[in-house]
């Protein structure tokens, strides 16, 4: 078993970990770095629960070895909220009931966070395509789409976000 | 229209406040099973059988034990010394914890490795050398029933794989009605094996404290209290008595029924912790989850439905072969072996019905757990809704009109079905009418004719289902003898805030929010000030857990009843404080006032304070109550769904163009959460209709054992669901609610299947089994002369 020391920036903080070469990045994040918000749903890159950002880009962290992240900057769900509180994506998921059991939610929000950076509001079909690497078994995705739309408007529209009507909620 | 009696700040029933549990989930602070980490914790991994039926000749663990960090390899022979190598299923069948001689299905547990780290345990299971002698395999349940078939369970001492026969209804009367009908439509319908595939797999951390003699188990369970009792019953003889067992169900990443059973992995981890004296963690990987955990469905049905030329439905006859794999491990706490399957007369006023089901063993994993539905209700609804559609097409009547003609009428409720259920309330015509209006049914039928003239394939499918949930009344429902009540305990603190604890366990349903809303509705304490806890057997009152859409019907009712007990005491305290007669006090949410003197008021907060500081002499201090609710009846949610599909003649791909779902779950606690439950349930109805299936080849190899070939729908496959509701309160439930989580899973598949067959009926297609994959539909198209 060969061990290696890696240095990475995690949610803006310099961190060091001593890892086996074969250690998956997701296990490094959860076990070595103690950040359990990133979840494991399959270990085979299908479910997307382990999605994080590596240098700002969404990556399924079970597809990378920890040593491949050496020297890189990563962001996990724990890094989404800022000094002013939760991020627009987090707020959107809360406001629009975009989560139920919460297990896929961190990965889903990391994918969504990258998506809402684009200035032009994505269509529903584009949102659905963008999150198609993240499986959710609870929500049926409708409210996740609404959550992402909420976040996009909050970030890119200067006007106050209108409260969306819910079909089942009159 | 949802009405409210409280302000948004109080947030009682009918409001849609943001969920109380969400802040931790959206900030990565949920506490799921894999997040539990204890000092000195060991890891367990499991060696699994590559064969579906084999004798274990030998297990050589020497190479595994030579790996640094590997502490033990546990076999069935080790557990046999303690009598722990077998365990009961929830249906009082038996299943192996670890085998001592033979394995009965592919991916069955063979032995377990205990190591200091996860990766070392994973290495070690590869190093265990197991020699097998392959045995004949029986996969097909019909072949399993033939004389001379390979015996799956010789331990049962019977010369057959037949497990049980069960029937209900009057066979002779049904036969006579069918013979007198103008037409009897007959169809084979197969509901395949599927798996709930919650995004979190199963697992546990078992921690045995040798000094205290106490076992604490964190586990992915939907029913922590029942599990504690089962553990005490199974392991009492080795010293684990119930007061020394604590089961904690932490945040659960989706359950859907798959986290009701006791899987061997839990028991092995517990045994390992007790033997070694250290905490042991076991987390399934996805392939273990899909290949070895209990499965849902697998019903082979032949149905006959009588219909007269005027569209009157007469009687139903159903014969079903139920494939249970190698153990009947149905998560079915009823006295009926096929669960609630005899709800299969559905929403229709049939005069006769007879249902027969036979359970059979095969070399497959244990079958019979739920897939987001109550004990075989999906199988029942799929059968009747397919048959009704076939009948409509056969006599040339519009499927909506045929349903309208045969629905149980609003004034027939409470309605006693011919198979013995008493439907509590319903208004089936209103739900279907509403769905038809929203989707524009008549226009769609015109469009379909135009498209058909052009050779295009478009179909419209209806499903008007009746659910049966809220298990259940103690006369019919128990788990190993424990009746199916559920519980609530509410304590109001001196400052007027409250904590409420329940015997259920949310897996995403939002109990921390909805239960708080029920308490807010009944006591007027703002829901934001009601803390809800579940899942810890040391603190919560005893309950049977969350599945079968039972939380609102049982524990939700218990919450209301406990709150009313508190209100009764609060009335006495208010009368004392106001120096008034109790009878002169009027309640509105949050306060008592004296009739005719609106200024004489005591709020629930003032009353709570007095309960600890200034209560009447002779009265017990405090303000708390516990209620165990044994429901007088089940609840019967219902709905009508309409689905429009377009079919690609070239590829056979089915595209859902629109799907309108009108649900009626009685009074609504939180409209936004109900809508979310419906969205999710519809997607889990879509999944087996078009995508998901676990099948096996003749050697018993699992086809569908990973997310490569078990196709859980993504956001792209899932349509934009259109939802709505009607409200028909349950007359026997304290808050008139019925439960909703499973209705859409039950109702959606026949709507989709009926739409696909509706698109193809004119070609001579009568039925297609689900999942209606492109390959399957493509073959049907080609067989009926359609070219791409």
Coordinates of N, CA, C and O in Angstrom, one line a residue, chain B residues 534-601:
Chain B
X534 N -38.4 11.5 15.4 CA -38.8 10.1 15.2 C -37.5 9.3 15.1 O -36.4 9.8 14.9
X535 N -37.6 8.0 15.1 CA -36.6 7.1 14.7 C -35.6 6.6 15.8 O -34.8 5.8 15.5
X536 N -35.8 7.1 17.0 CA -35.0 6.6 18.1 C -35.8 5.8 19.1 O -36.7 6.4 19.7
X537 N -35.6 4.5 19.2 CA -36.5 3.7 20.0 C -36.3 4.0 21.5 O -37.2 3.6 22.3
X538 N -35.2 4.6 21.9 CA -35.1 5.0 23.3 C -35.9 6.2 23.7 O -36.2 6.4 24.9
X539 N -36.3 7.0 22.7 CA -37.1 8.2 23.0 C -38.5 8.3 22.5 O -39.4 8.9 23.1
X540 N -38.7 7.7 21.3 CA -40.0 7.8 20.6 C -41.0 6.8 21.2 O -40.5 5.7 21.6
X541 N -42.3 7.1 21.2 CA -43.2 6.1 21.5 C -43.3 5.0 20.5 O -42.9 5.2 19.4
X542 N -43.7 3.8 20.9 CA -43.7 2.6 20.0 C -44.6 2.8 18.9 O -45.8 3.2 19.0
X543 N -44.1 2.5 17.7 CA -45.0 2.6 16.5 C -44.4 1.6 15.5 O -43.4 1.0 15.6
X544 N -45.2 1.4 14.4 CA -44.9 0.4 13.4 C -44.2 0.9 12.2 O -43.8 0.2 11.3
X545 N -44.0 2.3 12.1 CA -43.1 2.8 11.1 C -43.8 3.4 9.9 O -45.1 3.5 9.9
X546 N -43.0 3.8 8.9 CA -43.5 4.5 7.8 C -43.4 3.7 6.5 O -42.3 3.4 6.1
X547 N -44.5 3.3 5.9 CA -44.6 2.6 4.7 C -46.1 2.5 4.4 O -46.9 2.9 5.3
X548 N -46.5 2.1 3.2 CA -47.9 1.8 3.0 C -48.8 3.1 3.1 O -49.9 3.1 3.5
X549 N -48.1 4.3 2.9 CA -48.8 5.5 3.0 C -49.6 5.6 4.4 O -50.7 6.1 4.5
X550 N -48.9 5.1 5.4 CA -49.7 4.9 6.7 C -49.4 6.0 7.7 O -50.0 6.1 8.7
X551 N -48.4 6.9 7.4 CA -48.0 7.8 8.4 C -49.1 8.8 8.8 O -49.4 9.0 9.9
X552 N -49.7 9.4 7.7 CA -50.8 10.4 8.0 C -52.0 9.7 8.5 O -52.6 10.1 9.5
X553 N -52.4 8.5 7.9 CA -53.6 7.8 8.4 C -53.4 7.4 9.9 O -54.4 7.3 10.6
X554 N -52.2 7.0 10.3 CA -52.1 6.5 11.7 C -51.4 7.5 12.6 O -52.1 8.0 13.5
X555 N -50.1 7.8 12.4 CA -49.5 8.7 13.3 C -50.0 10.1 13.2 O -50.0 10.8 14.2
X556 N -50.4 10.5 12.0 CA -51.0 11.8 11.8 C -52.3 11.9 12.6 O -52.6 12.9 13.3
X557 N -53.1 10.8 12.6 CA -54.3 10.8 13.5 C -53.9 10.8 14.9 O -54.5 11.5 15.7
X558 N -52.8 10.1 15.3 CA -52.4 10.0 16.7 C -52.0 11.4 17.1 O -52.2 11.8 18.3
X559 N -51.3 12.2 16.2 CA -50.9 13.6 16.6 C -52.1 14.4 16.9 O -52.2 15.1 17.9
X560 N -53.2 14.3 16.1 CA -54.4 15.1 16.3 C -55.0 14.6 17.6 O -55.5 15.5 18.4
X561 N -55.1 13.3 17.9 CA -55.8 12.8 19.1 C -55.0 13.2 20.4 O -55.6 13.6 21.4
X562 N -53.6 13.1 20.3 CA -52.8 13.5 21.4 C -53.0 15.0 21.7 O -53.2 15.5 22.9
X563 N -53.0 15.8 20.6 CA -53.2 17.3 20.8 C -54.6 17.6 21.4 O -54.7 18.5 22.2
X564 N -55.6 16.8 21.0 CA -56.9 17.0 21.6 C -57.0 16.7 23.1 O -57.7 17.3 23.9
X565 N -56.2 15.7 23.5 CA -56.1 15.4 24.9 C -55.5 16.6 25.7 O -55.9 16.9 26.8
X566 N -54.5 17.1 25.0 CA -53.8 18.3 25.6 C -54.8 19.5 25.7 O -54.9 20.2 26.7
X567 N -55.6 19.6 24.6 CA -56.6 20.7 24.6 C -57.7 20.5 25.7 O -58.1 21.5 26.3
X568 N -58.0 19.2 26.0 CA -59.0 19.0 27.0 C -58.4 19.4 28.4 O -59.1 20.0 29.2
X569 N -57.2 19.2 28.6 CA -56.6 19.6 29.9 C -56.4 21.1 29.9 O -56.7 21.8 30.9
X570 N -56.0 21.7 28.7 CA -55.9 23.1 28.6 C -57.2 23.8 28.9 O -57.2 24.9 29.5
X571 N -58.3 23.2 28.5 CA -59.6 23.8 28.8 C -59.9 23.9 30.3 O -60.3 24.9 30.8
X572 N -59.5 22.8 31.0 CA -59.7 22.9 32.5 C -58.8 24.0 33.1 O -59.3 24.7 34.0
X573 N -57.6 24.1 32.6 CA -56.7 25.1 33.2 C -57.2 26.5 32.8 O -57.2 27.4 33.7
X574 N -57.7 26.7 31.6 CA -58.2 28.0 31.2 C -59.5 28.3 32.0 O -59.6 29.5 32.4
X575 N -60.3 27.4 32.3 CA -61.5 27.6 33.1 C -61.1 28.1 34.5 O -61.7 29.0 35.0
X576 N -60.1 27.5 35.0 CA -59.6 27.9 36.3 C -59.0 29.3 36.3 O -59.3 30.1 37.1
X577 N -58.2 29.6 35.2 CA -57.6 30.9 35.1 C -58.6 32.0 34.9 O -58.5 33.1 35.4
X578 N -59.6 31.6 34.1 CA -60.7 32.6 33.7 C -61.8 32.6 34.7 O -62.8 33.4 34.6
X579 N -61.8 31.7 35.7 CA -62.9 31.6 36.6 C -64.2 31.4 35.9 O -65.2 32.1 36.2
X580 N -64.2 30.5 35.0 CA -65.4 30.3 34.2 C -65.7 28.8 34.2 O -64.8 28.0 34.5
X581 N -66.9 28.4 33.8 CA -67.2 27.0 33.6 C -66.6 26.5 32.3 O -66.5 27.2 31.3
X582 N -66.1 25.3 32.3 CA -65.5 24.7 31.1 C -66.4 24.8 29.9 O -66.1 25.0 28.8
X583 N -67.7 24.5 30.2 CA -68.7 24.5 29.1 C -68.9 25.9 28.5 O -69.4 26.0 27.4
X584 N -68.5 26.9 29.2 CA -68.7 28.3 28.7 C -67.5 28.7 27.8 O -67.5 29.9 27.3
X585 N -66.5 27.9 27.7 CA -65.3 28.3 27.0 C -65.4 27.9 25.5 O -65.9 26.8 25.2
X586 N -65.0 28.8 24.6 CA -64.9 28.5 23.2 C -63.5 28.4 22.7 O -62.7 29.2 23.1
X587 N -63.2 27.4 21.9 CA -61.9 27.2 21.4 C -61.8 27.7 19.9 O -62.6 27.5 19.1
X588 N -60.8 28.5 19.7 CA -60.3 28.7 18.3 C -58.8 28.5 18.3 O -58.2 28.6 19.4
X589 N -58.2 28.1 17.2 CA -56.8 27.7 17.2 C -55.9 28.7 18.0 O -55.8 29.8 17.7
X590 N -55.4 28.2 19.2 CA -54.5 29.0 19.9 C -55.0 29.6 21.2 O -54.3 30.1 22.0
X591 N -56.4 29.6 21.4 CA -56.9 30.3 22.6 C -58.3 29.8 22.9 O -59.1 29.4 22.1
X592 N -58.5 29.9 24.3 CA -59.9 29.7 24.8 C -60.4 31.1 25.2 O -59.7 31.9 25.7
X593 N -61.7 31.3 24.8 CA -62.3 32.6 25.3 C -63.7 32.2 25.9 O -64.3 31.1 25.7
X594 N -64.2 33.1 26.8 CA -65.5 32.9 27.4 C -66.6 33.3 26.5 O -66.5 34.4 25.9
X595 N -67.5 32.5 26.3 CA -68.6 32.8 25.4 C -69.3 34.1 25.8 O -69.7 34.2 27.0
X596 N -69.5 35.0 24.9 CA -70.2 36.3 25.2 C -69.2 37.3 25.9 O -69.7 38.4 26.2
X597 N -68.0 36.9 26.1 CA -67.1 37.9 26.7 C -65.7 37.7 26.0 O -64.8 37.1 26.6
X598 N -65.6 38.2 24.8 CA -64.4 38.0 24.0 C -63.1 38.5 24.6 O -62.0 38.1 24.2
X599 N -63.2 39.4 25.6 CA -62.0 39.9 26.2 C -61.4 38.9 27.2 O -60.2 39.0 27.6
X600 N -62.3 38.0 27.6 CA -61.8 37.0 28.6 C -61.1 35.9 27.8 O -61.8 34.9 27.4
X601 N -59.8 35.9 27.6 CA -59.1 35.0 26.8 C -57.9 34.5 27.5 O -57.2 35.2 28.2

